[in-house]
Tab-separated table of C-alpha atoms (C1' of nucleotides) in Angstrom:
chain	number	residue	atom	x	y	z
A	1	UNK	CA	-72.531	-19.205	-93.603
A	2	UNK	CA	-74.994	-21.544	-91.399
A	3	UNK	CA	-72.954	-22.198	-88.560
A	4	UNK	CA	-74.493	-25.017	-86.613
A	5	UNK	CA	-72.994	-24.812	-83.005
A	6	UNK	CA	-70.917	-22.564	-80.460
A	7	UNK	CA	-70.231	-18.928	-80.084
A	8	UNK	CA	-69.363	-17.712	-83.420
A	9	UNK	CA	-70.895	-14.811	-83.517
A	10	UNK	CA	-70.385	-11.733	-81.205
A	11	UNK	CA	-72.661	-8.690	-81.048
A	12	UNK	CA	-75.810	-10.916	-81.208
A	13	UNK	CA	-77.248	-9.002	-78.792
A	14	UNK	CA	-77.249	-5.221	-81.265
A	15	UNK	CA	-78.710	-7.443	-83.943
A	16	UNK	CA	-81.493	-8.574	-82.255
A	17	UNK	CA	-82.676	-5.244	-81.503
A	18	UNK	CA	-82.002	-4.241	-85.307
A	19	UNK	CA	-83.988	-7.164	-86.178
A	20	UNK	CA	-86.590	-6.440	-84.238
A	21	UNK	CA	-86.648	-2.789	-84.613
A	22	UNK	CA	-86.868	-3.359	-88.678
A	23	UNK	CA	-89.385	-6.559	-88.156
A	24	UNK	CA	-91.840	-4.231	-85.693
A	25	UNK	CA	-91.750	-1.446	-87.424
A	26	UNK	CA	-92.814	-3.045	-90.975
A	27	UNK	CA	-95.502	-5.880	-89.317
A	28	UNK	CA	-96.618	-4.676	-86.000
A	29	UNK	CA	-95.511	-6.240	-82.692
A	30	UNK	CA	-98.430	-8.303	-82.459
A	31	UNK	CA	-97.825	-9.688	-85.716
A	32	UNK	CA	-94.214	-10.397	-85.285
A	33	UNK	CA	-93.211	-13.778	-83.772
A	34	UNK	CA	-89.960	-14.481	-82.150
A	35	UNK	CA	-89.017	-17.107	-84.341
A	36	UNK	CA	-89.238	-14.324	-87.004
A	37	UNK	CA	-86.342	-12.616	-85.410
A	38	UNK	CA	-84.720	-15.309	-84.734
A	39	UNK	CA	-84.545	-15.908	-88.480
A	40	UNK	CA	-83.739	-12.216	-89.566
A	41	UNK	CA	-80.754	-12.737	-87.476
A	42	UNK	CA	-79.512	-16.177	-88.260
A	43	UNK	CA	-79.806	-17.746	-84.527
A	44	UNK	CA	-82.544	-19.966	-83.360
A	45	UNK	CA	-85.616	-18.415	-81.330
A	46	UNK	CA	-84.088	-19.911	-78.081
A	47	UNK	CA	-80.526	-18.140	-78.491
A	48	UNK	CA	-82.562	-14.716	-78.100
A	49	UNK	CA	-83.340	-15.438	-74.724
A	50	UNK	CA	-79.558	-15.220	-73.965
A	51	UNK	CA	-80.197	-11.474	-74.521
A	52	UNK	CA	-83.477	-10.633	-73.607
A	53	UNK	CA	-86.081	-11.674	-71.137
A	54	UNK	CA	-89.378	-11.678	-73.206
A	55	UNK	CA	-90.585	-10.134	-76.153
A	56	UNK	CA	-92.750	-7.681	-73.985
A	57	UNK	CA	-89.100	-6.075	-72.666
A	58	UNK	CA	-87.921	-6.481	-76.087
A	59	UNK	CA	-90.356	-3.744	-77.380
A	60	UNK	CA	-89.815	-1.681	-74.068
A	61	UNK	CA	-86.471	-0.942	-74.885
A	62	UNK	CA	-86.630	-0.047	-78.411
A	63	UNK	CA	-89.099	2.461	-77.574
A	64	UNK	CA	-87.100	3.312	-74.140
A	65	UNK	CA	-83.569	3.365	-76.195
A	66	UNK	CA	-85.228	6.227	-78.763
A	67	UNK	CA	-86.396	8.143	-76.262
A	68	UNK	CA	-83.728	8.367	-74.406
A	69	UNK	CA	-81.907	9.379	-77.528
A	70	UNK	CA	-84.520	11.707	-78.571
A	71	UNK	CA	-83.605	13.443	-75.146
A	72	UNK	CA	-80.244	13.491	-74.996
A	73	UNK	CA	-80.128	14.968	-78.301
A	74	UNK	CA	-82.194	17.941	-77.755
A	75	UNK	CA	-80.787	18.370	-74.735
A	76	UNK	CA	-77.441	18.352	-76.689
A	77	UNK	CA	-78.750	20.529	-79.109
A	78	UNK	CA	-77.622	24.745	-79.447
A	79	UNK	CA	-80.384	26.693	-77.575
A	80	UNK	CA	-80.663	30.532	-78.958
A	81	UNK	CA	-81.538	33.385	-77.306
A	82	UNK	CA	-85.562	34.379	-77.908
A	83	UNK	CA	-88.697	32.244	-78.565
A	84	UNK	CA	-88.485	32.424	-82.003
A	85	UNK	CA	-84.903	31.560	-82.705
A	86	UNK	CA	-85.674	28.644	-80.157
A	87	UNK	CA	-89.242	27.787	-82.435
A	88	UNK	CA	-86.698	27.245	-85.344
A	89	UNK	CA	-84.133	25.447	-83.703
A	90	UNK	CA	-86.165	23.167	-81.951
A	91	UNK	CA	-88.480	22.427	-85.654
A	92	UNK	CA	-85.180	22.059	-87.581
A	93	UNK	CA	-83.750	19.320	-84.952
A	94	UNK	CA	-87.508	17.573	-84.352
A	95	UNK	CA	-87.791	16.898	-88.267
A	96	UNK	CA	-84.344	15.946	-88.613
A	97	UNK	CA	-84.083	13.622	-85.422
A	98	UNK	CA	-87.339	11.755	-86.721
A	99	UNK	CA	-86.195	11.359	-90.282
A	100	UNK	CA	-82.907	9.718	-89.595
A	101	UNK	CA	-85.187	7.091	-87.623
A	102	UNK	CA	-87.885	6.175	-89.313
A	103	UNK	CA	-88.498	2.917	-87.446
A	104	UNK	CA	-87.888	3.785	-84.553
A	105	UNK	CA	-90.824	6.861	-84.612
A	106	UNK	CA	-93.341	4.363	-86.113
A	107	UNK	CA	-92.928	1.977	-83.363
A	108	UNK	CA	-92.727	4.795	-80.655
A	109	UNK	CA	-95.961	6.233	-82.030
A	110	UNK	CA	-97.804	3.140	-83.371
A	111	UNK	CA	-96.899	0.079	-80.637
A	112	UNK	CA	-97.853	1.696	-77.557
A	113	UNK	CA	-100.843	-0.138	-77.103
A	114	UNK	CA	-98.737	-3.036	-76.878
A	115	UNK	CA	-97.122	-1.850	-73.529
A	116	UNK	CA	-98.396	-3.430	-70.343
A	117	UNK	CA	-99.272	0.033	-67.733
A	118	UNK	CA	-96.352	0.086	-66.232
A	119	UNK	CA	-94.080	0.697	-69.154
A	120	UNK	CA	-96.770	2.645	-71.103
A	121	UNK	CA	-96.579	5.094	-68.513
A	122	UNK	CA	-92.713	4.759	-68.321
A	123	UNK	CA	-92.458	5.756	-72.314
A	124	UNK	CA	-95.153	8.413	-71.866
A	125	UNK	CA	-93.430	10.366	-69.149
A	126	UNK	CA	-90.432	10.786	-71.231
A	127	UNK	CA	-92.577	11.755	-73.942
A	128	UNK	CA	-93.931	14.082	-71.997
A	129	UNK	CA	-90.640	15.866	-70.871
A	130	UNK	CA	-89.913	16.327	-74.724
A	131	UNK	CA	-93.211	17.762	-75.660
A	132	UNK	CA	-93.214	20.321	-72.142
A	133	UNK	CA	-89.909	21.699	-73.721
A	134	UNK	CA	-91.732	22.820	-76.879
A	135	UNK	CA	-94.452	23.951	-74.443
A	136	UNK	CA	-91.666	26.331	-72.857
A	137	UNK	CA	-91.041	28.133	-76.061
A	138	UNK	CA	-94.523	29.088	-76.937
A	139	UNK	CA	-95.067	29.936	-73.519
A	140	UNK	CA	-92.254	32.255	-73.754
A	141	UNK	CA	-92.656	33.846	-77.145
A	142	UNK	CA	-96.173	34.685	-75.822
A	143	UNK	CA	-94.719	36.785	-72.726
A	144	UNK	CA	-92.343	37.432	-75.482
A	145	UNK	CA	-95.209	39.358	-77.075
A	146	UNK	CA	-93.956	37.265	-80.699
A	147	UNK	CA	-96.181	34.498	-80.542
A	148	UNK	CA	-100.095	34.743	-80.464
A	149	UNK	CA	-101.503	31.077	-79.243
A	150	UNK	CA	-104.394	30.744	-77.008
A	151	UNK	CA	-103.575	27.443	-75.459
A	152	UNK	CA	-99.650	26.409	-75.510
A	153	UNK	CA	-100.305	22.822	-74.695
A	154	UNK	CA	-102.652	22.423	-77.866
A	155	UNK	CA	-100.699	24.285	-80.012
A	156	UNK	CA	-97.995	22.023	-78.950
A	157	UNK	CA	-99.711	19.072	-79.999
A	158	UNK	CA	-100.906	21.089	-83.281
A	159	UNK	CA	-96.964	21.365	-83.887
A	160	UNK	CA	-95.385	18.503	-83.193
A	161	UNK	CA	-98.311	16.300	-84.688
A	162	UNK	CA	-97.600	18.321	-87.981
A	163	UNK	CA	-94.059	17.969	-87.733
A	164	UNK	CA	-94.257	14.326	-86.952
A	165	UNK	CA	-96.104	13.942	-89.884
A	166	UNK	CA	-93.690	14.476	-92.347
A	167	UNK	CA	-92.244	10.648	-91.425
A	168	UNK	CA	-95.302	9.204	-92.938
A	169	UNK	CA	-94.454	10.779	-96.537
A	170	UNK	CA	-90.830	11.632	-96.596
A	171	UNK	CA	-88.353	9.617	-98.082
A	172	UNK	CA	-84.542	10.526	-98.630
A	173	UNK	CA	-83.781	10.770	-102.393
A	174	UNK	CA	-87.432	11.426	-102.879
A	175	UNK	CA	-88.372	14.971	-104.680
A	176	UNK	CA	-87.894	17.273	-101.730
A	177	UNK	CA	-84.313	17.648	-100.012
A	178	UNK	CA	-84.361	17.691	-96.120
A	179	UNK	CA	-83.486	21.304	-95.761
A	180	UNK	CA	-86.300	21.711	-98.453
A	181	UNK	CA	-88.690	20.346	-96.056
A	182	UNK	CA	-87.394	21.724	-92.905
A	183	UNK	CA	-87.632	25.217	-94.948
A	184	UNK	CA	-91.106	24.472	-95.637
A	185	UNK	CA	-92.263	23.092	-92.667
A	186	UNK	CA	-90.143	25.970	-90.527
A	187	UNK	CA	-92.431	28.748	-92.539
A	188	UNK	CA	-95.578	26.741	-92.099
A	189	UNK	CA	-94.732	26.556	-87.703
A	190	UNK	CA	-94.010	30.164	-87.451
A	191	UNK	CA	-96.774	31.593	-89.527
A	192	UNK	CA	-99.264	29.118	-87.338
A	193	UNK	CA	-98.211	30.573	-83.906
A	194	UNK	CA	-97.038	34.135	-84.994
A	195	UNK	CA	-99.085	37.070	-83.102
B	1	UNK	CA	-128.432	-14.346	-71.147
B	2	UNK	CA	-126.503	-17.314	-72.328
B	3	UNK	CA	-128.446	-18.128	-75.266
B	4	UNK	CA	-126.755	-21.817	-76.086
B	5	UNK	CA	-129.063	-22.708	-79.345
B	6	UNK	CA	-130.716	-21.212	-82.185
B	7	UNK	CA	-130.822	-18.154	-84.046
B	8	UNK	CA	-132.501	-15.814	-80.909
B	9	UNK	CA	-130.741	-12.729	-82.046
B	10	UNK	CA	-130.973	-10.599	-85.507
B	11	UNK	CA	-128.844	-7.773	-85.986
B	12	UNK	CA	-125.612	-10.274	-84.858
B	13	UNK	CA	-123.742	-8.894	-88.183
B	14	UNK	CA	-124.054	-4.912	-86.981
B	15	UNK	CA	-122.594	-6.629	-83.373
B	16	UNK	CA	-120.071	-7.970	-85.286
B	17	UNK	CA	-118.738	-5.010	-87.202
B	18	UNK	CA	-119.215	-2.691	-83.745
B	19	UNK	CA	-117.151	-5.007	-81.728
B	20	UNK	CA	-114.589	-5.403	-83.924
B	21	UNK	CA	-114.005	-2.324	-84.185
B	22	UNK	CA	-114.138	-1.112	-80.518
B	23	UNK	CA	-111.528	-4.388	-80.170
B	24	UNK	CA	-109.103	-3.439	-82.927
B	25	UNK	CA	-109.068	0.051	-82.269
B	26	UNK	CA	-108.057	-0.752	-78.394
B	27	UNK	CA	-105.459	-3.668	-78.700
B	28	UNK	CA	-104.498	-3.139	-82.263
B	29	UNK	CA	-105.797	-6.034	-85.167
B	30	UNK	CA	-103.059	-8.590	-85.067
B	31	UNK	CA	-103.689	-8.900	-80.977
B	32	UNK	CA	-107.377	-9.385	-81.399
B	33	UNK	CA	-108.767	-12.896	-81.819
B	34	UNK	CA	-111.803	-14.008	-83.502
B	35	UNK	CA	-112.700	-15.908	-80.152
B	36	UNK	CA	-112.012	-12.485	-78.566
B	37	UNK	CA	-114.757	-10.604	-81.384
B	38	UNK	CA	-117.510	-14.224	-80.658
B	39	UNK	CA	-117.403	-13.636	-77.088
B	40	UNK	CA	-118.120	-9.573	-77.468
B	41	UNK	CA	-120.896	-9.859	-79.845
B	42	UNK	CA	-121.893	-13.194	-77.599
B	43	UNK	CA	-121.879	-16.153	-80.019
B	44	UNK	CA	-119.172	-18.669	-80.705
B	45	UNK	CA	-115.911	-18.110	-82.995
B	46	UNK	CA	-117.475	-20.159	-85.811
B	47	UNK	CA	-120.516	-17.915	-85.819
B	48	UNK	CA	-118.883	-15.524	-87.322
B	49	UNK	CA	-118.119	-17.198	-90.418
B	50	UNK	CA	-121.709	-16.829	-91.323
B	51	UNK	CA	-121.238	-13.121	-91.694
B	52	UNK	CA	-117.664	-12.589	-92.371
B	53	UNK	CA	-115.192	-14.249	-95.002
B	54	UNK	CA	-112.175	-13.573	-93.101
B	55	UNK	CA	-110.863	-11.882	-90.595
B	56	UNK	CA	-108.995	-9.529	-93.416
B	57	UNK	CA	-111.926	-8.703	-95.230
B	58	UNK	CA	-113.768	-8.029	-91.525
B	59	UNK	CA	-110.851	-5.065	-91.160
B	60	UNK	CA	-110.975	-4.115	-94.832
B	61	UNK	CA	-114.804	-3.456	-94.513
B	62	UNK	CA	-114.477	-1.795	-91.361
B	63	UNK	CA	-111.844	0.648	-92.980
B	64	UNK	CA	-113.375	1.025	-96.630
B	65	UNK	CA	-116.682	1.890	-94.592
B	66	UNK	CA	-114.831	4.564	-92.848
B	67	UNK	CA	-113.413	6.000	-95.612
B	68	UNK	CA	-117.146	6.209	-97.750
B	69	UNK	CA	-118.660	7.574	-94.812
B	70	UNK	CA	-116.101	10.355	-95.344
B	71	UNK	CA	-115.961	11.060	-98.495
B	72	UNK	CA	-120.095	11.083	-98.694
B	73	UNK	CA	-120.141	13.430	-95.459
B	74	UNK	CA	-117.034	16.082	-97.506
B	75	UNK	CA	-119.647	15.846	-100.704
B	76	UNK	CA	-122.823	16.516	-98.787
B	77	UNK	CA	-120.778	19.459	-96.475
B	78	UNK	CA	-121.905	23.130	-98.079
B	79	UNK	CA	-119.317	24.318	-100.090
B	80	UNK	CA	-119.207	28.118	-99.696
B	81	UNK	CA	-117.188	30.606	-101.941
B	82	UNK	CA	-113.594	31.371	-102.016
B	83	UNK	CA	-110.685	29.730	-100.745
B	84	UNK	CA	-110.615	30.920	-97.080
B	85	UNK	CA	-113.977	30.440	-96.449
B	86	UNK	CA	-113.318	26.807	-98.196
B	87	UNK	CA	-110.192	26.008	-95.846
B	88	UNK	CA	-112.418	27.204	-92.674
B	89	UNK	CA	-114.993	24.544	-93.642
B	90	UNK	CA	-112.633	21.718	-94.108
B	91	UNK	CA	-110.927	22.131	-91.316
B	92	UNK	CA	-114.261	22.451	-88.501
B	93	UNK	CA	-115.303	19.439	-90.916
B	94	UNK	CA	-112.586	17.374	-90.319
B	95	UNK	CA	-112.406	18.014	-86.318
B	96	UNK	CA	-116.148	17.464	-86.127
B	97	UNK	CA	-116.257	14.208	-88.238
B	98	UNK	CA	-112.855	12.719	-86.778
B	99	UNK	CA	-113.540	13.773	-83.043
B	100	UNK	CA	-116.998	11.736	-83.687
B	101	UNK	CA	-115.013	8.112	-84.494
B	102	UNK	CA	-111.762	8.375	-82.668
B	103	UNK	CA	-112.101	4.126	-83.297
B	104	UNK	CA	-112.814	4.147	-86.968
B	105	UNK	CA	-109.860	6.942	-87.455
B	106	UNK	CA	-107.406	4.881	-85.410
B	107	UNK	CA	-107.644	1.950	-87.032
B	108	UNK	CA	-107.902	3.807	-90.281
B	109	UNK	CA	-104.340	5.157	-89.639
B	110	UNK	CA	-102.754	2.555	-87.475
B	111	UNK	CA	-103.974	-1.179	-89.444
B	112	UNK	CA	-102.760	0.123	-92.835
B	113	UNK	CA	-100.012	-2.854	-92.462
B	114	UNK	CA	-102.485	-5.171	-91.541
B	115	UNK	CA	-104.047	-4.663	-95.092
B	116	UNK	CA	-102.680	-6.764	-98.051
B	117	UNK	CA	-101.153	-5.110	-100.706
B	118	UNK	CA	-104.507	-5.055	-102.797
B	119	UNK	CA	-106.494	-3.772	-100.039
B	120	UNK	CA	-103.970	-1.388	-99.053
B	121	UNK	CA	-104.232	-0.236	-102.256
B	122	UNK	CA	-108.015	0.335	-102.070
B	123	UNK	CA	-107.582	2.534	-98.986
B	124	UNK	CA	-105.014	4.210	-99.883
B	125	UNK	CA	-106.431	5.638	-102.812
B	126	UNK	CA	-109.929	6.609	-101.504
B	127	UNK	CA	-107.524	8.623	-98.500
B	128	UNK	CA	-106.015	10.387	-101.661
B	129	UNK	CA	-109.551	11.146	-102.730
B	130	UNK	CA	-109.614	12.882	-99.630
B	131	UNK	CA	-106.718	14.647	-99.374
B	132	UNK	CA	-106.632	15.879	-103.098
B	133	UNK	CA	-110.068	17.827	-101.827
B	134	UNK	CA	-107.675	19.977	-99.311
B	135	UNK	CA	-104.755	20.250	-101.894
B	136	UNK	CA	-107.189	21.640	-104.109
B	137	UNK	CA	-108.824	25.010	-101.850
B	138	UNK	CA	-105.160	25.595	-100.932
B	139	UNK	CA	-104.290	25.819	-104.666
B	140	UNK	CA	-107.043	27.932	-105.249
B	141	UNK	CA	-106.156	30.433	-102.506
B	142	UNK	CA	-102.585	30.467	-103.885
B	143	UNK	CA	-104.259	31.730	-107.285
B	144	UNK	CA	-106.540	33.927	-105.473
B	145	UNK	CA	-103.212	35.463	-103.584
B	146	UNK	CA	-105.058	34.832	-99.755
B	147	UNK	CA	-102.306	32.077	-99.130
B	148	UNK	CA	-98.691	31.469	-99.485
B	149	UNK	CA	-97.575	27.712	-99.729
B	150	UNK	CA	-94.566	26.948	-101.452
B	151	UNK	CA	-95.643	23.456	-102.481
B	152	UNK	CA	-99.661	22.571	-101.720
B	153	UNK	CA	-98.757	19.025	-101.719
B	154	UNK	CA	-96.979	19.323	-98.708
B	155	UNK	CA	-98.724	21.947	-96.786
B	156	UNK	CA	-102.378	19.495	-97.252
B	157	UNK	CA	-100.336	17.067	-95.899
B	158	UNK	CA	-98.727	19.212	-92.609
B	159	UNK	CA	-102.940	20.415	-92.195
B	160	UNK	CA	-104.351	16.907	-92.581
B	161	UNK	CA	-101.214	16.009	-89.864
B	162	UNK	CA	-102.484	18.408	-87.890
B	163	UNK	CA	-105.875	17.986	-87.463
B	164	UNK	CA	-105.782	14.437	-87.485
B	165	UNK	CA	-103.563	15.239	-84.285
B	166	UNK	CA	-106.502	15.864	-82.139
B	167	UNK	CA	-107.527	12.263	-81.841
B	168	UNK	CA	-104.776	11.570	-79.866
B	169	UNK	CA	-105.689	14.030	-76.667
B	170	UNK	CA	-109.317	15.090	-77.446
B	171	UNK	CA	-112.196	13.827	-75.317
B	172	UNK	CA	-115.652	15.292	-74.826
B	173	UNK	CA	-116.310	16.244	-71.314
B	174	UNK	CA	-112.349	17.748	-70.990
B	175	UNK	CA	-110.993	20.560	-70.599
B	176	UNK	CA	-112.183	22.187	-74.315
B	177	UNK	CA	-115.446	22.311	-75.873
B	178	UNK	CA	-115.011	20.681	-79.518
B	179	UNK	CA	-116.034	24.685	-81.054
B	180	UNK	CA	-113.311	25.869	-78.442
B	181	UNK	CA	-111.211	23.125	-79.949
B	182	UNK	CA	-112.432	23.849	-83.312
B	183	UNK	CA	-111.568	27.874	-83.078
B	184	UNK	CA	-107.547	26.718	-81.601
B	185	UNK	CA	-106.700	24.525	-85.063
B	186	UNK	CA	-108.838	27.069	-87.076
B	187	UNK	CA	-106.355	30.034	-85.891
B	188	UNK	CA	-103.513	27.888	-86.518
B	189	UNK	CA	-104.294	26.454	-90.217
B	190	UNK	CA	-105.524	29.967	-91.441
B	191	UNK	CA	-102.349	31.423	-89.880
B	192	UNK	CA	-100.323	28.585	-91.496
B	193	UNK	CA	-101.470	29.117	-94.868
B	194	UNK	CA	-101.502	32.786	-94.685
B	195	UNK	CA	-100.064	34.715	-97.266
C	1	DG	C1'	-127.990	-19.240	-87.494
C	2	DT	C1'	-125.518	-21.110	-83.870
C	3	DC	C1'	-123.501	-24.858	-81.751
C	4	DT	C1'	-119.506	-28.266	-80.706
C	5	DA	C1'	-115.479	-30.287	-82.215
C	6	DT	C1'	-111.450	-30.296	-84.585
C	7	DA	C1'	-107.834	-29.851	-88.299
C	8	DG	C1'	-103.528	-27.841	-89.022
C	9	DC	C1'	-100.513	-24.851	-87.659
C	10	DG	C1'	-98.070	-21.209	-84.952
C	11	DT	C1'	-97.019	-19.040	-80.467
C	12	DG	C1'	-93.714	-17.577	-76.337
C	13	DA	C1'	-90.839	-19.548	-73.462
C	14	DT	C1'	-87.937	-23.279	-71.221
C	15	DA	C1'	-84.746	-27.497	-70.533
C	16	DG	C1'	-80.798	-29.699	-71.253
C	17	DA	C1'	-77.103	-31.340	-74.591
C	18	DC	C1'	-72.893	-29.634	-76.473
D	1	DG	C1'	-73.843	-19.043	-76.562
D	2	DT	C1'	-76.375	-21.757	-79.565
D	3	DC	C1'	-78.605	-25.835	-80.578
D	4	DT	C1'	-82.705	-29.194	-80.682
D	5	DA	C1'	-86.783	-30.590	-78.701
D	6	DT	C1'	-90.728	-29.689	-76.358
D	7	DC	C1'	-94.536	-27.854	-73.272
D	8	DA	C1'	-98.812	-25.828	-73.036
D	9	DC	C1'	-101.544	-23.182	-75.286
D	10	DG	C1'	-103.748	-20.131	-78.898
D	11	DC	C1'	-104.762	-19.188	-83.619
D	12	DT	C1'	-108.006	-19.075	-88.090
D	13	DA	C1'	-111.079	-21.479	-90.383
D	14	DT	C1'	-114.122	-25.469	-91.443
D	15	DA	C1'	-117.448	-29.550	-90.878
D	16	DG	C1'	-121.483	-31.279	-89.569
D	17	DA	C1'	-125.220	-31.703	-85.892
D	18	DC	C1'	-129.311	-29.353	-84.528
DNA sequence: GTCTATAGCGTGATAGAC
DNA sequence: GTCTATCACGCTATAGAC
């Protein structure tokens, strides 16, 4: 341990992000300092500028890298025939997706404040494209005649804001299971839009 | 303007609390500075020490005031009979009284890390105050047989996600009225709960 | 009650040795 | 690629004049 000099360690780079990703999801960008990182991974705060140009593009591409993830991965994901088998699919993935990554949705929801303009509206358009996807499906199970909602884009909102939810309590090993609380949380979303 | 001696101004505390909170709410409490908080209210940083401890107990207060202005407003609401009509209540409550402090409720939810442990604590419990109110109609409507949640624990938690929710897009003078706003999330909780 | 000044420390980022 | 050292500045909080 403690090396002193030279390049003994590869994959600084992933660690840094882990670091930080960990560090800004528990304390807050604002509150973290670089040397803090630095420290979490064993390097000195100058050695993280081998990897990163400033802490500002640091949080930029946590937030881009989960996003991008976040899309792939639905995009990945089976997509059934009908609104409602769609509804399902797409709450089963959403509360799975978020509760493998705890950190990485707390930062995405909480440190966006802490994006200059440019990359605020950068992380909000993909955002957007994940959230007009859920739009889609009530849209459709209303022409569909299955779904009853006055206003897709709010009831959107309504949905994934209650699904997101369920990072800020759940906890694996806790007393639920995850298919407990997709079960639960799969009832509660189809009752709230059914016609 | 530019007052440079003596004590011209009452009422600098009230300025103090206000801008803090329009401050923290916008660029999050580790980003704010007291310097930042003197020069909004209009005195200099060490001003403030003749109102405020710390700048911990400043966001404690702000919170802890939130959170008795709540629970004071949820006591003095009418409380009609039966569960439905008790769910209906809570929920144009909580959009009315939320929609009204989007500041208070942001940094309510978003500075809980900012808190130490004790204060945390503190929050945290009169929140649970809160949220045992909800827990509590939709265990009464289970008994009554008017809803259908597997585990109330949960489901207060999915409504309180939900409503809470419409901080993050809701602004007077848009698109919805706060009643039209009001009826959407009213459709969708009763729905949610429904047996 | 507010001011100025400052203590004591931490910050992000850079330069240059190795 | 990492180190040490440092720049230039900002931070919270306090002391003492007025």
């Amino acid at each position: 341990m403690a090396r002193t000099q030279g390049s003994h360690s590869d994959i600084t780079g992933p660690r840094i992000m882990d670091a930080a990703l960990r560090l800004f999801a528990q304390n807050g960008y604002a509150a973290v300092s670089m040397r803090q990182i630095a420290g979490a991974v064993g390097v000195q705060a100058g050695a993280l500028y081998n990897y990163i140009p400033d802490k500002q593009t640091l949080l930029l591409t946590l937030m881009q890298r989960h996003m991008d993830d976040l899309l792939s991965a639905v995009a990945d994901h089976p997509r059934p025939e009908g609104a409602m088998n769609r509804l399902e699919a797409f709450t089963r993935f959403h509360i799975r997706f978020h509760s493998e990554r705890p950190d990485e949705v707390f930062i995405a929801y909480m440190e966006l404040r802490n994006l200059n303009p440019e990359n605020f509206a950068t992380i909000e358009g993909l955002r957007g494209r994940y959230e007009n996807m859920l739009e889609e499906i009530l849209r459709q199970g209303v022409e569909e005649g299955v779904f009853a909602v006055p206003d897709p884009k709010i009831a959107t909102l309504a949905v994934i804001a209650m699904l997101t939810g369920v990072n800020t309590w759940y906890r694996s090993g806790g007393r639920l299971s995850l298919p407990e609380v997709e079960e639960i949380y799969w009832d509660m979303v189809r009752k709230s839009v059914a016609a």
